[in-house]
mmCIF file of C-alpha atoms in Angstrom:
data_model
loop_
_atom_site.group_PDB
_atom_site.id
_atom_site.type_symbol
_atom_site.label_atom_id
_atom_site.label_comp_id
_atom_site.label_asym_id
_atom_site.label_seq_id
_atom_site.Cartn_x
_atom_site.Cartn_y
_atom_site.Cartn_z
ATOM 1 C CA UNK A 1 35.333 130.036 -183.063
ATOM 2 C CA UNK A 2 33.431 131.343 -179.474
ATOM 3 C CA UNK A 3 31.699 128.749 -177.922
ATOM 4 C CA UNK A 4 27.641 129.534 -177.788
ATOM 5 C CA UNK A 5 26.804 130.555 -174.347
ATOM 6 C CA UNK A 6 24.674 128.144 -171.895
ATOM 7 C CA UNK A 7 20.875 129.431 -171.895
ATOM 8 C CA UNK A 8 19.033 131.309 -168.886
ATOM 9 C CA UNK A 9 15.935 129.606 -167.708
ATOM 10 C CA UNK A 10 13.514 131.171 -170.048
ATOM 11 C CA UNK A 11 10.222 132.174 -168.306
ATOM 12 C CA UNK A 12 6.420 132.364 -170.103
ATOM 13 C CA UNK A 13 2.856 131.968 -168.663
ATOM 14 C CA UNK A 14 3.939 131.843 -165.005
ATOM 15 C CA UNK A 15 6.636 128.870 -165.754
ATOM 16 C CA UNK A 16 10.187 128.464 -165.918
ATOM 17 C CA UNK A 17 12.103 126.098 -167.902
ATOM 18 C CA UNK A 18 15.276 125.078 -167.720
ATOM 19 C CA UNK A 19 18.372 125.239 -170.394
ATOM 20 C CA UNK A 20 17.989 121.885 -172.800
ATOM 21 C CA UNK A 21 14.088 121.021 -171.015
ATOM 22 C CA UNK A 22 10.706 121.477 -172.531
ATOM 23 C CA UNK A 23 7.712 122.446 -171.066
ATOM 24 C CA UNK A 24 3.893 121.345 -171.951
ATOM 25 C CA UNK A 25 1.448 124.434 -171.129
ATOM 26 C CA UNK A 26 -2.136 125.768 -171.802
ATOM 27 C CA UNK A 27 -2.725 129.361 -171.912
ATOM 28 C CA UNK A 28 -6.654 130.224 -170.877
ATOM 29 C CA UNK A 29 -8.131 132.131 -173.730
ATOM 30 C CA UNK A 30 -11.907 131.825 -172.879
ATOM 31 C CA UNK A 31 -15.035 130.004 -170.801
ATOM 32 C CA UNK A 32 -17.201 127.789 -172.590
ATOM 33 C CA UNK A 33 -20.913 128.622 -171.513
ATOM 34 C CA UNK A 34 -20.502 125.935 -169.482
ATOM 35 C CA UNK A 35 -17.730 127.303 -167.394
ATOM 36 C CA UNK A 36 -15.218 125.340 -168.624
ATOM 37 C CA UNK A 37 -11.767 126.677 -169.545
ATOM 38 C CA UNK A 38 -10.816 126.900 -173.306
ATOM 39 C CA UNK A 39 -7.415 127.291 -173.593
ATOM 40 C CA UNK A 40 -4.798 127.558 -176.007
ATOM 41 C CA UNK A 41 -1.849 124.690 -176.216
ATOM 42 C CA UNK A 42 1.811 125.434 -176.103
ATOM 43 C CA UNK A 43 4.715 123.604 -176.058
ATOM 44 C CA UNK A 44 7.862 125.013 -175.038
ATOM 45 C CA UNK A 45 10.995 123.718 -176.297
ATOM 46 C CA UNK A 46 14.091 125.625 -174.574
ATOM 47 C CA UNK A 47 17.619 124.917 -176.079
ATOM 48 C CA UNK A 48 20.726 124.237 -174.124
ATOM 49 C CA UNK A 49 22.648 127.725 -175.702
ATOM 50 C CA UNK A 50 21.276 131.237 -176.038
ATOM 51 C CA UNK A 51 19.683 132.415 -178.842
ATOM 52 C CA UNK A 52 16.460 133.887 -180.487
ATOM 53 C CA UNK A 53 12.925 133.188 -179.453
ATOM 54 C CA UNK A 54 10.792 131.743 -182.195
ATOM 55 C CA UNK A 55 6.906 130.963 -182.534
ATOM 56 C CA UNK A 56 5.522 128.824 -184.422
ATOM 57 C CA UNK A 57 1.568 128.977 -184.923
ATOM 58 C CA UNK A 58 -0.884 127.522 -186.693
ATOM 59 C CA UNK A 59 -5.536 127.920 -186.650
ATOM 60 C CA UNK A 60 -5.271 131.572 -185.630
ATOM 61 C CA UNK A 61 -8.045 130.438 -188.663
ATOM 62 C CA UNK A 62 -9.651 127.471 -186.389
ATOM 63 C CA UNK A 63 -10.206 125.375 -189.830
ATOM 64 C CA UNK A 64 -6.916 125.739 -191.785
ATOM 65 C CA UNK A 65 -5.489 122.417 -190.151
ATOM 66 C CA UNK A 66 -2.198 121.844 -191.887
ATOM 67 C CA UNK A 67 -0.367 124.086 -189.548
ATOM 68 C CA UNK A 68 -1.705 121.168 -186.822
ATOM 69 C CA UNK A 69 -0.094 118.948 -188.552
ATOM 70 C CA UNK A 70 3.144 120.510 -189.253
ATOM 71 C CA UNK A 71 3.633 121.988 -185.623
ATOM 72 C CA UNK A 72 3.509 118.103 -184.538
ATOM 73 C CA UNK A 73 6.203 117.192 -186.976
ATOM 74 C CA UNK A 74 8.653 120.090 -185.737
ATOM 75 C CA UNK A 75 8.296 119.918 -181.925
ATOM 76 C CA UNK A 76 8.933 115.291 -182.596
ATOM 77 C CA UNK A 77 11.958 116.764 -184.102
ATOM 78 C CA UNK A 78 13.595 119.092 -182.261
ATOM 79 C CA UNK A 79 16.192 117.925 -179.612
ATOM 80 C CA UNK A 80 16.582 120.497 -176.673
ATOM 81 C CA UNK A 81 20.244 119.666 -176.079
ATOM 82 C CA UNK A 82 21.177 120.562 -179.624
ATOM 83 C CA UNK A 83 18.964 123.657 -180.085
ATOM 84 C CA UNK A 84 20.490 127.348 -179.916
ATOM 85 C CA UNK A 85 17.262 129.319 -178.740
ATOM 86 C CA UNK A 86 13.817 128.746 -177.786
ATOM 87 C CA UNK A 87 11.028 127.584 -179.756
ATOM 88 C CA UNK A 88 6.959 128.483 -178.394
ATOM 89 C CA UNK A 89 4.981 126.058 -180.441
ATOM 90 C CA UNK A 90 1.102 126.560 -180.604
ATOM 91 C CA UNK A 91 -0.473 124.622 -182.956
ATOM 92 C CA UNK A 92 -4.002 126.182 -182.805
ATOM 93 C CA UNK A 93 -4.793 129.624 -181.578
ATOM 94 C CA UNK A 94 -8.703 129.689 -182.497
ATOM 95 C CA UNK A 95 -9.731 127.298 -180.464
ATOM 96 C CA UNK A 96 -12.628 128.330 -180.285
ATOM 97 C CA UNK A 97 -13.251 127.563 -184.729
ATOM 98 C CA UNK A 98 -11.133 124.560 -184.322
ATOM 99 C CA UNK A 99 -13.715 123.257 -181.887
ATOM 100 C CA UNK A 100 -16.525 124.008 -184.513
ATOM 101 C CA UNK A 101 -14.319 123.363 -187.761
ATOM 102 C CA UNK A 102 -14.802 127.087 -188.207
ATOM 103 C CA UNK A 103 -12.672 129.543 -189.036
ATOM 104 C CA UNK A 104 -14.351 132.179 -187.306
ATOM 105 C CA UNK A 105 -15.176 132.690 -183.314
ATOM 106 C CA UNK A 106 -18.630 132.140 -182.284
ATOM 107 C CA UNK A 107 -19.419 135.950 -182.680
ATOM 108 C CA UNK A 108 -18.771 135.174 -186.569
ATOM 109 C CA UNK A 109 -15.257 137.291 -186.461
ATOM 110 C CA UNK A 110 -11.985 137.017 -187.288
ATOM 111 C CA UNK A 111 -9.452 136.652 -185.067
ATOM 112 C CA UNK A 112 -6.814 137.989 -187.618
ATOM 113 C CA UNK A 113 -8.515 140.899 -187.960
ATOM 114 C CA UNK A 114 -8.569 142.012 -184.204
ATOM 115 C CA UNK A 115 -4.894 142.688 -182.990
ATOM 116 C CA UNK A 116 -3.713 144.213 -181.604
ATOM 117 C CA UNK A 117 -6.915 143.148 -179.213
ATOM 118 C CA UNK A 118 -8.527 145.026 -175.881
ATOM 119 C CA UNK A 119 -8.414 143.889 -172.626
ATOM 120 C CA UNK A 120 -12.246 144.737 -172.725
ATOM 121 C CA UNK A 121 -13.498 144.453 -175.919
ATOM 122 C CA UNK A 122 -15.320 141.598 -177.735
ATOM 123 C CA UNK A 123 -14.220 138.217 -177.636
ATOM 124 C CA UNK A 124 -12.107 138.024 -180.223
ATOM 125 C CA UNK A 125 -10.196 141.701 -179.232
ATOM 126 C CA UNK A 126 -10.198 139.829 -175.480
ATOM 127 C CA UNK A 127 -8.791 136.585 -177.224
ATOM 128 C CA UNK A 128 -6.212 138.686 -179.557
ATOM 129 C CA UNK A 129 -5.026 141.211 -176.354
ATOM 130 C CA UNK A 130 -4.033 137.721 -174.582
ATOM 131 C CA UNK A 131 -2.188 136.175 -176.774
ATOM 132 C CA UNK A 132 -0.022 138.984 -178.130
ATOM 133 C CA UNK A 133 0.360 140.191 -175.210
ATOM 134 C CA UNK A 134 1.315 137.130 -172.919
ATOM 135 C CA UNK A 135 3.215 134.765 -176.160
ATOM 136 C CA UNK A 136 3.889 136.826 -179.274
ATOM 137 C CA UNK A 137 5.149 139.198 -177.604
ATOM 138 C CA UNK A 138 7.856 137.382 -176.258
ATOM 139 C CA UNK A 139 9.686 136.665 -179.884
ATOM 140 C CA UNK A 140 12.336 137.485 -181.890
ATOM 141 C CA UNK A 141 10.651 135.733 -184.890
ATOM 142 C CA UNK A 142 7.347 134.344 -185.756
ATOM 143 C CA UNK A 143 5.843 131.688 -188.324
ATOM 144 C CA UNK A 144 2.222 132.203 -188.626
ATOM 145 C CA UNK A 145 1.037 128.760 -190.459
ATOM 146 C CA UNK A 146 -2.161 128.964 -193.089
ATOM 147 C CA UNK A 147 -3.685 127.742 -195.560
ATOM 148 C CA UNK A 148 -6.602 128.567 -197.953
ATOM 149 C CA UNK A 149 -9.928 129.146 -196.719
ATOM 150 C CA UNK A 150 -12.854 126.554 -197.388
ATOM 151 C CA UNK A 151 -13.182 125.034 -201.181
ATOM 152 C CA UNK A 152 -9.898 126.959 -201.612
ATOM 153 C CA UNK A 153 -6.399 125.491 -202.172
ATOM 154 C CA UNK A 154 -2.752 126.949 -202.368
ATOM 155 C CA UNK A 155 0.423 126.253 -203.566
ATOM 156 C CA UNK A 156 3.166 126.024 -201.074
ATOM 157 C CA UNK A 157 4.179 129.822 -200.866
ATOM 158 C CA UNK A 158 5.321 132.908 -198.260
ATOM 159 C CA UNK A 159 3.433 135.910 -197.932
ATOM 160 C CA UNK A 160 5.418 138.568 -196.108
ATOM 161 C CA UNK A 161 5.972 142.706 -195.599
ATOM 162 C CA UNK A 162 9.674 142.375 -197.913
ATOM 163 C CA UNK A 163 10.619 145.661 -197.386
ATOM 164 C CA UNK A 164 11.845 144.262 -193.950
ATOM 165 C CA UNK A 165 15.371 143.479 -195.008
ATOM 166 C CA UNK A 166 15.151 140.551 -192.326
ATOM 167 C CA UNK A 167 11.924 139.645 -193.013
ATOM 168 C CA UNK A 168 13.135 139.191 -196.749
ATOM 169 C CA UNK A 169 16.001 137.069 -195.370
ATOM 170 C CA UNK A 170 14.395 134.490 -193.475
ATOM 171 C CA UNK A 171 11.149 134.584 -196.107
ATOM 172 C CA UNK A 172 14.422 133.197 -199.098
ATOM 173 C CA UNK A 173 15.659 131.164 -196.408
ATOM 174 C CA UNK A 174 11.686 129.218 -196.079
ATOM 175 C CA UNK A 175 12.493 128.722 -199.685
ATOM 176 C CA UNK A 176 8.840 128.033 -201.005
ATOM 177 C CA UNK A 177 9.397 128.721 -204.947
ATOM 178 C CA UNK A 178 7.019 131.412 -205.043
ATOM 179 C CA UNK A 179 7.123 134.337 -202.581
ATOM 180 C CA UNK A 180 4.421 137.486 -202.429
ATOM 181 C CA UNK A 181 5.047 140.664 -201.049
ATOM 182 C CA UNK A 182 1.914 141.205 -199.244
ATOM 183 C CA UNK A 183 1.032 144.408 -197.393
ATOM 184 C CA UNK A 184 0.468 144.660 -194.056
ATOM 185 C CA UNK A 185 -3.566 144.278 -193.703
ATOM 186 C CA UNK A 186 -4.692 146.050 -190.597
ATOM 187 C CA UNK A 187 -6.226 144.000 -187.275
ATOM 188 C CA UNK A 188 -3.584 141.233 -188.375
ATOM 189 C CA UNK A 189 -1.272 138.776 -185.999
ATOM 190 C CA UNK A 190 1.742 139.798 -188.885
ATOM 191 C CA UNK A 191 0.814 143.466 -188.988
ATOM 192 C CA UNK A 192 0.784 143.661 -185.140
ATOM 193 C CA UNK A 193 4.043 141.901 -184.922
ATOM 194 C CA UNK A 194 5.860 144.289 -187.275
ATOM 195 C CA UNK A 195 5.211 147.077 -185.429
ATOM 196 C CA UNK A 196 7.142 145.429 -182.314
ATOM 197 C CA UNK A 197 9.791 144.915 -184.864
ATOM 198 C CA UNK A 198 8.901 140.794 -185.218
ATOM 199 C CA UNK A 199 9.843 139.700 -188.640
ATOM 200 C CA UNK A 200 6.569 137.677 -189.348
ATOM 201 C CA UNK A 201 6.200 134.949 -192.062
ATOM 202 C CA UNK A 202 2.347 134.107 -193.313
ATOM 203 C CA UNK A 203 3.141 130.498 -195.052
ATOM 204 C CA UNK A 204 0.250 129.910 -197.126
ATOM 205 C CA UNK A 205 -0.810 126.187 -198.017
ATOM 206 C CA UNK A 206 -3.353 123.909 -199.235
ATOM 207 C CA UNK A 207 -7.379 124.163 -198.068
ATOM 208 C CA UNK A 208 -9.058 124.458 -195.215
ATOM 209 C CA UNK A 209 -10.481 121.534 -193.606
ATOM 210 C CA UNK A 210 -7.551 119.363 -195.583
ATOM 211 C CA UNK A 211 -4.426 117.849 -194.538
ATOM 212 C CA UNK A 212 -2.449 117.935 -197.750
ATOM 213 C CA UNK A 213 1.291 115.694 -197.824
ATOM 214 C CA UNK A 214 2.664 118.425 -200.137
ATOM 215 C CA UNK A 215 1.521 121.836 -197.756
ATOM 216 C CA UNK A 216 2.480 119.503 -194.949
ATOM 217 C CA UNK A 217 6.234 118.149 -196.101
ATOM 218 C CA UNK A 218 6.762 122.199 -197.500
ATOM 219 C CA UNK A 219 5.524 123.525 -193.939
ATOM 220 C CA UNK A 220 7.777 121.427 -191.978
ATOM 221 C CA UNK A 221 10.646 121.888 -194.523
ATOM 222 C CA UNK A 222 10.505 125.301 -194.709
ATOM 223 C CA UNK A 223 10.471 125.800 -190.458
ATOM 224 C CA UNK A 224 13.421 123.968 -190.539
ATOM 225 C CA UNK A 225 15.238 126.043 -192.784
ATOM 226 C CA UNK A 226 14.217 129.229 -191.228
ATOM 227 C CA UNK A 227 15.903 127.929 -188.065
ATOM 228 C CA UNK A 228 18.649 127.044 -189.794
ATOM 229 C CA UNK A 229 18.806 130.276 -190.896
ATOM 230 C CA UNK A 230 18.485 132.103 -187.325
ATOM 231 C CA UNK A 231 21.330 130.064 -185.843
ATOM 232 C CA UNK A 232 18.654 127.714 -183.730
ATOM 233 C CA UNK A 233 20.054 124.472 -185.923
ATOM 234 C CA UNK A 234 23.315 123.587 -187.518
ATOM 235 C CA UNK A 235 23.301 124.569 -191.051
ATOM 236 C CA UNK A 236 22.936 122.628 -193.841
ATOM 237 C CA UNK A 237 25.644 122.306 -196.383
ATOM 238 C CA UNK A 238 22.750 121.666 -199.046
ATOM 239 C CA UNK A 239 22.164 124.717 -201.081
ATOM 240 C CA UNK A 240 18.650 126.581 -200.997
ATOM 241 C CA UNK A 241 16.696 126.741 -204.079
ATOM 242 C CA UNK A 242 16.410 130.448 -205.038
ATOM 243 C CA UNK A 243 12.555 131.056 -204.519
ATOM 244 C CA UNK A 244 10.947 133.801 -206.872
ATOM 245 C CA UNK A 245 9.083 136.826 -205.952
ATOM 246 C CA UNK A 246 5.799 137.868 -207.467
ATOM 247 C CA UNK A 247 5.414 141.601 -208.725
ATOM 248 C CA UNK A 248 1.853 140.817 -208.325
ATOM 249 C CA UNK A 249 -1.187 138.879 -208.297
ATOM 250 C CA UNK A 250 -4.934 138.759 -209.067
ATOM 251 C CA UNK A 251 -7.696 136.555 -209.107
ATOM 252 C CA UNK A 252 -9.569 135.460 -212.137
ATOM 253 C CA UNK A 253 -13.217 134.976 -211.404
ATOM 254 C CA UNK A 254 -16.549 133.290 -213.061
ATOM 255 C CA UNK A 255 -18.434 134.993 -215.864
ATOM 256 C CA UNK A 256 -21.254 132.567 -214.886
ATOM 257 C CA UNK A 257 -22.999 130.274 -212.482
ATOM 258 C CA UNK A 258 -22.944 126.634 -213.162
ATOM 259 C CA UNK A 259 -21.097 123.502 -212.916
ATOM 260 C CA UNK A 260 -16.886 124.166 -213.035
ATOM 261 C CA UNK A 261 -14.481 122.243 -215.027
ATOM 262 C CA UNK A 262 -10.885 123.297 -213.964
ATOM 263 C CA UNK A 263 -8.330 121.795 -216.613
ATOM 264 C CA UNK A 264 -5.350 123.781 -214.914
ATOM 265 C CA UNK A 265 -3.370 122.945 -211.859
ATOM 266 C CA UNK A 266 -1.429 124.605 -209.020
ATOM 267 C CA UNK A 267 2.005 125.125 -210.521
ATOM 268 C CA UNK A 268 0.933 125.168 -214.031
ATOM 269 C CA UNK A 269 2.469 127.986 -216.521
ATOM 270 C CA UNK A 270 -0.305 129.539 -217.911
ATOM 271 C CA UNK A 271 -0.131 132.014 -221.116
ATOM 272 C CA UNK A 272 -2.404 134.747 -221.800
ATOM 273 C CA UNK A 273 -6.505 133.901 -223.388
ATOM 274 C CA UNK A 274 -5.582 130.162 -222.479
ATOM 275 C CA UNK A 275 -8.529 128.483 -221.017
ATOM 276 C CA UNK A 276 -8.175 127.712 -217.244
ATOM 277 C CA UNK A 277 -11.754 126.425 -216.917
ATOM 278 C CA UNK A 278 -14.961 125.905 -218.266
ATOM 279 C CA UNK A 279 -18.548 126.490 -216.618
ATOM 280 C CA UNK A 280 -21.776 125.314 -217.679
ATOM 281 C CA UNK A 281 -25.363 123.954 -216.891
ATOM 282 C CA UNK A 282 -25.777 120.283 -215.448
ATOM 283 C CA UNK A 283 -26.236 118.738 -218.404
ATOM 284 C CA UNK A 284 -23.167 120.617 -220.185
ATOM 285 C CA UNK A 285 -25.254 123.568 -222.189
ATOM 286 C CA UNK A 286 -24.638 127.177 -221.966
ATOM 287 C CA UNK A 287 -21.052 126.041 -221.882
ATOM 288 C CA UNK A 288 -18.618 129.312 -221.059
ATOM 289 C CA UNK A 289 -15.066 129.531 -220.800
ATOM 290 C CA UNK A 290 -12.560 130.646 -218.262
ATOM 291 C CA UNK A 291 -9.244 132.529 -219.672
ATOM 292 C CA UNK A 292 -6.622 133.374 -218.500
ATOM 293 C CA UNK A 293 -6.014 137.568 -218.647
ATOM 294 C CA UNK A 294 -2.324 136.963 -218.986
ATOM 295 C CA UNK A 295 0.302 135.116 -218.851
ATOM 296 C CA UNK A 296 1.230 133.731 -215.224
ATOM 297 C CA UNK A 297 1.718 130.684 -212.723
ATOM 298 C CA UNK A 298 -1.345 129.402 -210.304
ATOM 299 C CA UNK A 299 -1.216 130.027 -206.930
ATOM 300 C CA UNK A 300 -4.364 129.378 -205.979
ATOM 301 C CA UNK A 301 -7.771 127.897 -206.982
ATOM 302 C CA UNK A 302 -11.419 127.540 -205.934
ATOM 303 C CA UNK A 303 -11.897 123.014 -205.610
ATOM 304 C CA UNK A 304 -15.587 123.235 -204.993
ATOM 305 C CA UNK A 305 -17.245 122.933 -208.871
ATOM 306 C CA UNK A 306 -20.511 124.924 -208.052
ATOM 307 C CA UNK A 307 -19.635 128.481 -209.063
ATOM 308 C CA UNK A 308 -22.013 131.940 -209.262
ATOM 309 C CA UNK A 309 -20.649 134.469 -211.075
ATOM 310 C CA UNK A 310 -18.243 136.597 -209.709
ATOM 311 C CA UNK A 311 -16.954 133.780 -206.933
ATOM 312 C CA UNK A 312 -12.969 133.630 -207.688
ATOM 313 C CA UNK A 313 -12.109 131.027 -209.296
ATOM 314 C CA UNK A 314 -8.015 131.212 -209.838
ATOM 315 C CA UNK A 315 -5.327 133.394 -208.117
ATOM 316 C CA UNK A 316 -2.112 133.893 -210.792
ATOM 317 C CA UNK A 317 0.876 135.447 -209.799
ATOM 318 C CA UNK A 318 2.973 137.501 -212.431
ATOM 319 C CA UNK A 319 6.576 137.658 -212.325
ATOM 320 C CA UNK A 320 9.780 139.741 -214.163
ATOM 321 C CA UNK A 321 11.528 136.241 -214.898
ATOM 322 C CA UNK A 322 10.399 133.865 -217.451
ATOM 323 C CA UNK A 323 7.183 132.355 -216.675
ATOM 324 C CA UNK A 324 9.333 129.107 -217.799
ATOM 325 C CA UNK A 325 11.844 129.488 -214.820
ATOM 326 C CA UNK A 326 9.293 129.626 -212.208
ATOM 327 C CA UNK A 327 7.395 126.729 -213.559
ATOM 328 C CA UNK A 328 10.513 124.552 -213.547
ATOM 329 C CA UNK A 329 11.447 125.802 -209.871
ATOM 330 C CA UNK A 330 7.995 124.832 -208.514
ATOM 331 C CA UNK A 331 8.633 121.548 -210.269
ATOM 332 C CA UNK A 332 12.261 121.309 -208.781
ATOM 333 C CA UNK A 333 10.821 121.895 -205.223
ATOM 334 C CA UNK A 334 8.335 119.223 -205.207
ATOM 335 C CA UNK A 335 10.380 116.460 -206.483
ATOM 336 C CA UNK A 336 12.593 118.006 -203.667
ATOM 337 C CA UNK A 337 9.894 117.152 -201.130
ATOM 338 C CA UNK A 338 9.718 113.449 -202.185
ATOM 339 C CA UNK A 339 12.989 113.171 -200.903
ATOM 340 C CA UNK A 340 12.408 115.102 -197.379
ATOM 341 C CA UNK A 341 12.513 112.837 -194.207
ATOM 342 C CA UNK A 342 8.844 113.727 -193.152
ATOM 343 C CA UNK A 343 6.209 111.724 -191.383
ATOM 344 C CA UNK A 344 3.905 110.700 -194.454
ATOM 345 C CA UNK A 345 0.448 111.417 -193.953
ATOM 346 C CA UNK A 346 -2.184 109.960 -196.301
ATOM 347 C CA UNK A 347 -5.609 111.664 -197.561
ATOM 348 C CA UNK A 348 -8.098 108.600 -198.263
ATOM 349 C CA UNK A 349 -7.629 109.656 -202.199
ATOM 350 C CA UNK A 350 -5.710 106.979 -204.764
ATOM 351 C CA UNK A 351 -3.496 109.579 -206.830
ATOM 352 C CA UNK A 352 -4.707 109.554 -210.506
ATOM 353 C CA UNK A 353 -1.323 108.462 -211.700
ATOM 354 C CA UNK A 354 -1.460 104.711 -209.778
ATOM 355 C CA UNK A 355 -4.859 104.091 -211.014
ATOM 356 C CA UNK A 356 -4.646 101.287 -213.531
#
């Protein structure tokens, strides 16, 4: 077998690191009004042997926080001296909307919708042109961490462009049991990044605002794996569970305003006219029901119970396999979790099945 070669000192934002070292940086994205710098946190982790360049980001939405969580993990992880590659760790891009729990910039736009960015545009095209420019730029591969927006939760799941045969590999290799071929939306960090020829990986889960054990334990998981995958860690001998990919999805939204009653779950198999949900008046009149348009698994649900009509209210993905088979992978994966050496966070919440 050839032995890996040693590393080069890797250079980014004006710094050089050295083979097996890691580096602490900021990169200056903005001025408060005040002057002050606002700038964007990056840790640099450079492995002892050559090989790819890999980001790993998380806020580019300022209040989707479980990317914060599960950079932290990672980079308490990794160990320099055993790492083929580089990893460029920035936990939150918006800082800006992290600042303000937001995930917007103060101008009210979004920063995923402005790359490729402008040296002299707006903020968020001036904010966007910097950071592609000076750190995305740089990689082989990127992991753009999400999760759902405000009063909106996901299951654990990949959203990527899977007509990129490489993209495709390293989105089986995440191994979230439920994978979406999303297209490319316009002004985006993974749209932008294609173009350069940067597989890109949107991992989408739990809510905004939220830190969420499962999204968390699946996040850091998942990175892992991908690296794995890439040649940056030694492999594992275990065998990845064979996700499933979604020939679509849709969202099924209120036929009312009122009060919501979900009686469905993330995960859960649901069948065609089965009731998801119910909405009614405070006191429980005008009662209406919420049914599903066929049969599906959830991926996605509104957690806030005031609804007007229209708002949506579930997101079901439909598959060619057995609705059966994907229900038992996503329960095969969780119980999978329990067993994943993770730092266990708690959410101030007593799960319903300890309550006496």
């Amino acid at each position: 077998m050839a032995r890996s070669k040693k590393s080069k000192v890797f250079e980014l934002l004006g710094h050089q690191v050295q083979p097996g070292q890691r580096l602490e940086t900021e990169f200056e994205a903005a001025q408060l009004y005040t002057h002050s710098p606002l700038s964007i946190p990056v840790e640099i982790i450079h492995g002892k042997q050559e090989g790819p360049v890999l980001m790993v980001n998380a806020a580019i939405h300022g209040d989707e926080l479980n990317g914060v969580e599960i950079v932290r993990q990672m980079i308490n992880q990794l160990d320099p001296a055993k790492l083929k590659g580089t990893v460029i760790a920035v936990p939150i891009v918006n800082v800006f909307g992290f600042i303000h729990k937001s995930r917007y910039l103060p101008d009210r736009r979004d920063l995923n919708r402005c790359f490729p960015g402008s040296e002299k545009g707006a903020l968020a095209s001036r904010m966007a042109h910097g950071f592609f420019n000076n750190i995305a730029k740089r990689c082989d591969y990127i992991l753009d961490l999400h999760t759902g927006a405000i009063h909106r939760t996901n299951l654990p799941q990949i959203r990527a462009n899977l007509s990129n045969p490489e993209t495709l590999r390293i989105a089986k290799a995440f191994a979230t049991p439920v994978i979406v071929d999303s297209a490319l939306r316009d002004g985006s960090l993974r749209s932008e990044a294609e173009k350069c020829d940067i597989p890109v990986l949107t991992y989408e889960a739990g809510e905004a605002l939220r830190f969420d054990p499962l999204s968390i334990s699946a996040g850091v998981l998942g990175v892992q794996r991908v690296m794995q995958a890439i040649g940056m860690l030694r492999a594992s001998r275990k065998k990845l569970p064979e996700p499933i990919i979604a020939k679509s999805t849709s969202w099924v939204r209120a036929s009312g305003n009122g009060i919501l009653r979900t009686v469905v779950n993330l995960g859960d198999k649901v069948e065609e006219g089965e009731t998801l949900a119910y909405i009614s008046s405070p006191l429980g009149h005008d009662e209406l029901e919420l049914v599903a348009p066929k049969g599906g698994i959830v991926i996605g649900q509104q957690t806030l119970p005031l609804v007007n009509e229209g708002d949506a209210i579930f997101h079901i993905a439909y598959f060619k396999q057995n609705d059966e088979v994907v229900e038992q992978a996503v329960e095969s994966y969780i119980e999978e979790l329990t067993e994943f050496d993770v730092d266990q966070v708690t959410t101030g919440q007593i799960p319903l099945d300890t309550q006496q």
